[in-house]
GROMACS .gro file of C-alpha atoms in nm:
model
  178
    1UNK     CA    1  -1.239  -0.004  -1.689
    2UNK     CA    2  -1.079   0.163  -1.342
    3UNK     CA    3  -0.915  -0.031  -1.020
    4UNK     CA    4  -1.136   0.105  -0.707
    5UNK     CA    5  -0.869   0.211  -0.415
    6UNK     CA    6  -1.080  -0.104  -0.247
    7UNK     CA    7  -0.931  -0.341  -0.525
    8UNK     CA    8  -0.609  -0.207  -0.534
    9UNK     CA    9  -0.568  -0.264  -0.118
   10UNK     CA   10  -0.705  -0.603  -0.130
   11UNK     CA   11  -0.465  -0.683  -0.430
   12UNK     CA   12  -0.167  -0.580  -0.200
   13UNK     CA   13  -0.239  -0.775   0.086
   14UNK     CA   14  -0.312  -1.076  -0.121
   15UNK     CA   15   0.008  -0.987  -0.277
   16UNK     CA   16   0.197  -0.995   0.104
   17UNK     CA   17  -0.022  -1.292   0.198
   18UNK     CA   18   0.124  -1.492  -0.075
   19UNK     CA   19   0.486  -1.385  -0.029
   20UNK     CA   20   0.486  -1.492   0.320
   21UNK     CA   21   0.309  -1.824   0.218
   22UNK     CA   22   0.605  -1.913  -0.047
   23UNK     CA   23   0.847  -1.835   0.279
   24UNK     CA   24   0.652  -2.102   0.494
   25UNK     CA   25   0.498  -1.829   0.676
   26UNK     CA   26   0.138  -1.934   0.650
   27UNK     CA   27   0.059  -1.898   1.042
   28UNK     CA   28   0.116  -1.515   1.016
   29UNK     CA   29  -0.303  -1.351   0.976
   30UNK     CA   30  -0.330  -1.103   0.719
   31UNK     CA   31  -0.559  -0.848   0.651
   32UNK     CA   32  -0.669  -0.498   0.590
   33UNK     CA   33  -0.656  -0.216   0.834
   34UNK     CA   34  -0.790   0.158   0.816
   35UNK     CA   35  -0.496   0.306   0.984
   36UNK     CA   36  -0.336   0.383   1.356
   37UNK     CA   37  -0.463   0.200   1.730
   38UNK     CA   38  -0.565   0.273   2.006
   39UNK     CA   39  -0.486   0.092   2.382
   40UNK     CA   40  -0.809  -0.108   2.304
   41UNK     CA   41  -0.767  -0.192   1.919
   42UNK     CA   42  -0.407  -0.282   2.029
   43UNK     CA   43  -0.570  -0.541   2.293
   44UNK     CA   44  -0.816  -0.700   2.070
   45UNK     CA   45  -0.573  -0.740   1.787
   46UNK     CA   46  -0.308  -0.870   1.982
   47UNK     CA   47  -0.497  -1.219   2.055
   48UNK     CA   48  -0.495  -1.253   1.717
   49UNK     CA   49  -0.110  -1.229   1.662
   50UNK     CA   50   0.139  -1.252   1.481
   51UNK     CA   51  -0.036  -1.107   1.188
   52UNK     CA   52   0.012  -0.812   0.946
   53UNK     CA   53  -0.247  -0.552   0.867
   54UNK     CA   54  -0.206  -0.271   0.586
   55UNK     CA   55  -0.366   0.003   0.541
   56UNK     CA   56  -0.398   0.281   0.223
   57UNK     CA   57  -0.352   0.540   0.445
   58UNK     CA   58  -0.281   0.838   0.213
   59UNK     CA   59  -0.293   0.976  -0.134
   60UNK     CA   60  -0.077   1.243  -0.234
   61UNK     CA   61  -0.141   1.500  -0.491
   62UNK     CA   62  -0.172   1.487  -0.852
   63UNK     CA   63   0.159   1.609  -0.983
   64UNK     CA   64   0.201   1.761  -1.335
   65UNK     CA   65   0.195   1.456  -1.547
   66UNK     CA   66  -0.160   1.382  -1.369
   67UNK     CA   67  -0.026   1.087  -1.184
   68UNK     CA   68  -0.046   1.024  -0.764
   69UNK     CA   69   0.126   0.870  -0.528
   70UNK     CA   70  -0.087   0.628  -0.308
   71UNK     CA   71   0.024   0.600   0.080
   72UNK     CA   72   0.028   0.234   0.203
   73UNK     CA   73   0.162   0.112   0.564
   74UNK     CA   74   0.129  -0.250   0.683
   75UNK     CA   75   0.171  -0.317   1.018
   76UNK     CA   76   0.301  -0.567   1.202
   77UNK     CA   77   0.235  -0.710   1.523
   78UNK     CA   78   0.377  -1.043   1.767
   79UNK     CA   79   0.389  -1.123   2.139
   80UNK     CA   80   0.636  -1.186   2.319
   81UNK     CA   81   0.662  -1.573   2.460
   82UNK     CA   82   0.951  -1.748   2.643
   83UNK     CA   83   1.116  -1.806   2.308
   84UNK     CA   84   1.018  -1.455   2.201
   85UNK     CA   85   1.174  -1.230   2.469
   86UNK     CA   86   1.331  -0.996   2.225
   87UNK     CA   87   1.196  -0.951   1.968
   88UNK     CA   88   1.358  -1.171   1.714
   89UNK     CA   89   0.973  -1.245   1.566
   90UNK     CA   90   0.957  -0.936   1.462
   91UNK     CA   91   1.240  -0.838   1.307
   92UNK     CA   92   1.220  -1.202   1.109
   93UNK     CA   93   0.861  -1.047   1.009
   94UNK     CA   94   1.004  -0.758   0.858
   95UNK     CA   95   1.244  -0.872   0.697
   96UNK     CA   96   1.037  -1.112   0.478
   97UNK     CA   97   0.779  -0.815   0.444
   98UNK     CA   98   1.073  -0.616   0.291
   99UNK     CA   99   1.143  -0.869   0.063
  100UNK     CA  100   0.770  -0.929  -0.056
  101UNK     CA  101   0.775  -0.563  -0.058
  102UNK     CA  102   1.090  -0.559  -0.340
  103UNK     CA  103   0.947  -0.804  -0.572
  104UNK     CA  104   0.581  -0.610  -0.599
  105UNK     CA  105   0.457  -0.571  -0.934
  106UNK     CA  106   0.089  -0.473  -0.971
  107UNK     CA  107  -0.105  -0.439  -1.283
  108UNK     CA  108  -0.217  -0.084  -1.190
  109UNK     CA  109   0.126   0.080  -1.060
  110UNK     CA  110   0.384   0.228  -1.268
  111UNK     CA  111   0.681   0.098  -1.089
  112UNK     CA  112   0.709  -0.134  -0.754
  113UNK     CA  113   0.719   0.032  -0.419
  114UNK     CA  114   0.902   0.314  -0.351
  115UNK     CA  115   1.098   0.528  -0.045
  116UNK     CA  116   1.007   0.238   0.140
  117UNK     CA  117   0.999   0.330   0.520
  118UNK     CA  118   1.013   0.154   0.894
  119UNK     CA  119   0.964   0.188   1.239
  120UNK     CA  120   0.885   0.110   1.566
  121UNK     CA  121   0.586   0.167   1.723
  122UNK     CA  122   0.688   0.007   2.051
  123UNK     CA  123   0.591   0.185   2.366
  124UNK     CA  124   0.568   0.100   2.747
  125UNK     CA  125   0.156   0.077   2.667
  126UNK     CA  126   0.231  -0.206   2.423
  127UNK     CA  127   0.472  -0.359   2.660
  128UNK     CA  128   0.260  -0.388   2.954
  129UNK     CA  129   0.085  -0.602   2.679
  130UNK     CA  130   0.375  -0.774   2.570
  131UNK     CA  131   0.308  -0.684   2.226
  132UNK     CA  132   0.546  -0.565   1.955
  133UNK     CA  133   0.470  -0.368   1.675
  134UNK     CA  134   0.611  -0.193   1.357
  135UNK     CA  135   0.474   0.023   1.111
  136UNK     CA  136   0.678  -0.018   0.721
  137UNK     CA  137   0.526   0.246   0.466
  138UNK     CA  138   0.572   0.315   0.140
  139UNK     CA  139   0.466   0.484  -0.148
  140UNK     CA  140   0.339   0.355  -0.522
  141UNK     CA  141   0.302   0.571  -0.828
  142UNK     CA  142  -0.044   0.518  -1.068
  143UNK     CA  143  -0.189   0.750  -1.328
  144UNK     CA  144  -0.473   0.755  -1.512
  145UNK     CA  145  -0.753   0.797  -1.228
  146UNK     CA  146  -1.068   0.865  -1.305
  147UNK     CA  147  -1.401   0.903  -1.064
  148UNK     CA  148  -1.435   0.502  -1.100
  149UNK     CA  149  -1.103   0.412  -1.008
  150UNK     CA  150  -0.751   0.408  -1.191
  151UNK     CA  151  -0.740   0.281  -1.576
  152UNK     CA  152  -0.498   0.021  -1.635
  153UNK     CA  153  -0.262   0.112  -1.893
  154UNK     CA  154  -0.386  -0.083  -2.148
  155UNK     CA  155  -0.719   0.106  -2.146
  156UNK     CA  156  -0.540   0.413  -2.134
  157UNK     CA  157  -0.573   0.565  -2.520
  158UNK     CA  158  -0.227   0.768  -2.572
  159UNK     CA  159  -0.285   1.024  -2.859
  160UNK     CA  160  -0.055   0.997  -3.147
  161UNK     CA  161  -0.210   1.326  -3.291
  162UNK     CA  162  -0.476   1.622  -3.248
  163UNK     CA  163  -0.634   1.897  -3.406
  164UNK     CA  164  -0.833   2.129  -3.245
  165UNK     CA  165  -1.041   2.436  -3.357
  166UNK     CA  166  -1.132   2.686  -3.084
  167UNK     CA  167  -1.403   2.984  -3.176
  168UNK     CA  168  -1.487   3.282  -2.955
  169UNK     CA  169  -1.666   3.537  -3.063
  170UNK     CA  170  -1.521   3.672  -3.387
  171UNK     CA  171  -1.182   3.515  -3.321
  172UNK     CA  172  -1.104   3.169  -3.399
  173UNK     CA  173  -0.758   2.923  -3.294
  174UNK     CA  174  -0.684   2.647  -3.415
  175UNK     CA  175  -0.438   2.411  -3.285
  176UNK     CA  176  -0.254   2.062  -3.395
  177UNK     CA  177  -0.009   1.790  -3.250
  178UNK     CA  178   0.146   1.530  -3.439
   0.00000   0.00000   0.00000
């Protein structure tokens, strides 16, 4: 049985949703995003802040031991407000993100999340609509992906020993582990 990229996305921001709920951050939207903005997504988000969107927004190759490296960023976005001038929402945002980020465990990754990365996407465009926002990426390791999805590791059959016979023409190879 495989996770579907869709699962595994919806898993993480359930997993960020919670963490910010246990840190009496409930007010803060979450949800899934399919990558960078534009001037208009930027102004029909930003009614909606603060809230925090991620995104699996890459998948690097298979490397020799036939695991990948999935891509995620979350963003995150706030106004500014009288009591919000500079953006101390924000960086209060990220920091619990960075902590829900650290305690991560998913049934499907290998380890938690890795070379963990952030930055600011601020620009005179978003200030003009007194919006902040940051982008925090990072990277998590699974194996075992097949065309359904990624097996879990307890479906995953590791072989103990084999024995193979090979025949090609006249010549014939056989091989064994164990």
């Amino acid at each position: 049985m495989g996770v579907l990229y869709n699962q595994m996305l919806d898993e993480v921001v359930q997993d960020i949703k919670a963490f910010f709920e246990t840190a009496r951050q409930p007010k803060i939207k979450h949800d899934r995003h399919i990558g960078p903005f534009t001037k208009d997504d930027v102004k029909k988000l930003a009614n909606r802040c603060p809230q925090i969107l991620t995104a699996l927004h890459g998948l690097d190759p298979f490397d020799q031991s036939d695991s990948q490296m999935l891509v995620f960023t979350t963003f995150l976005m706030t106004r500014g407000s009288n009591t919000n001038r500079d953006g101390r929402q924000m960086l209060d945002v990220l920091n619990i993100l960075l902590a829900a980020l650290s305690q991560m465990d998913m049934e499907w990754a290998q380890d938690g999340p890795e070379d963990v990365r952030g930055r600011s996407l601020y620009t005179g465009t978003l200030g003009d609509l007194n919006t902040n926002l940051w982008a925090c990426s990072w990277k998590m390791r699974v194996s075992g992906i097949t065309e359904a999805g990624v097996d879990l590791f307890e479906d995953l059959q590791v072989f103990d020993e084999y024995k193979g016979t090979l025949e090609v023409g006249d010549n014939t190879v056989e091989e064994s582990y164990s």
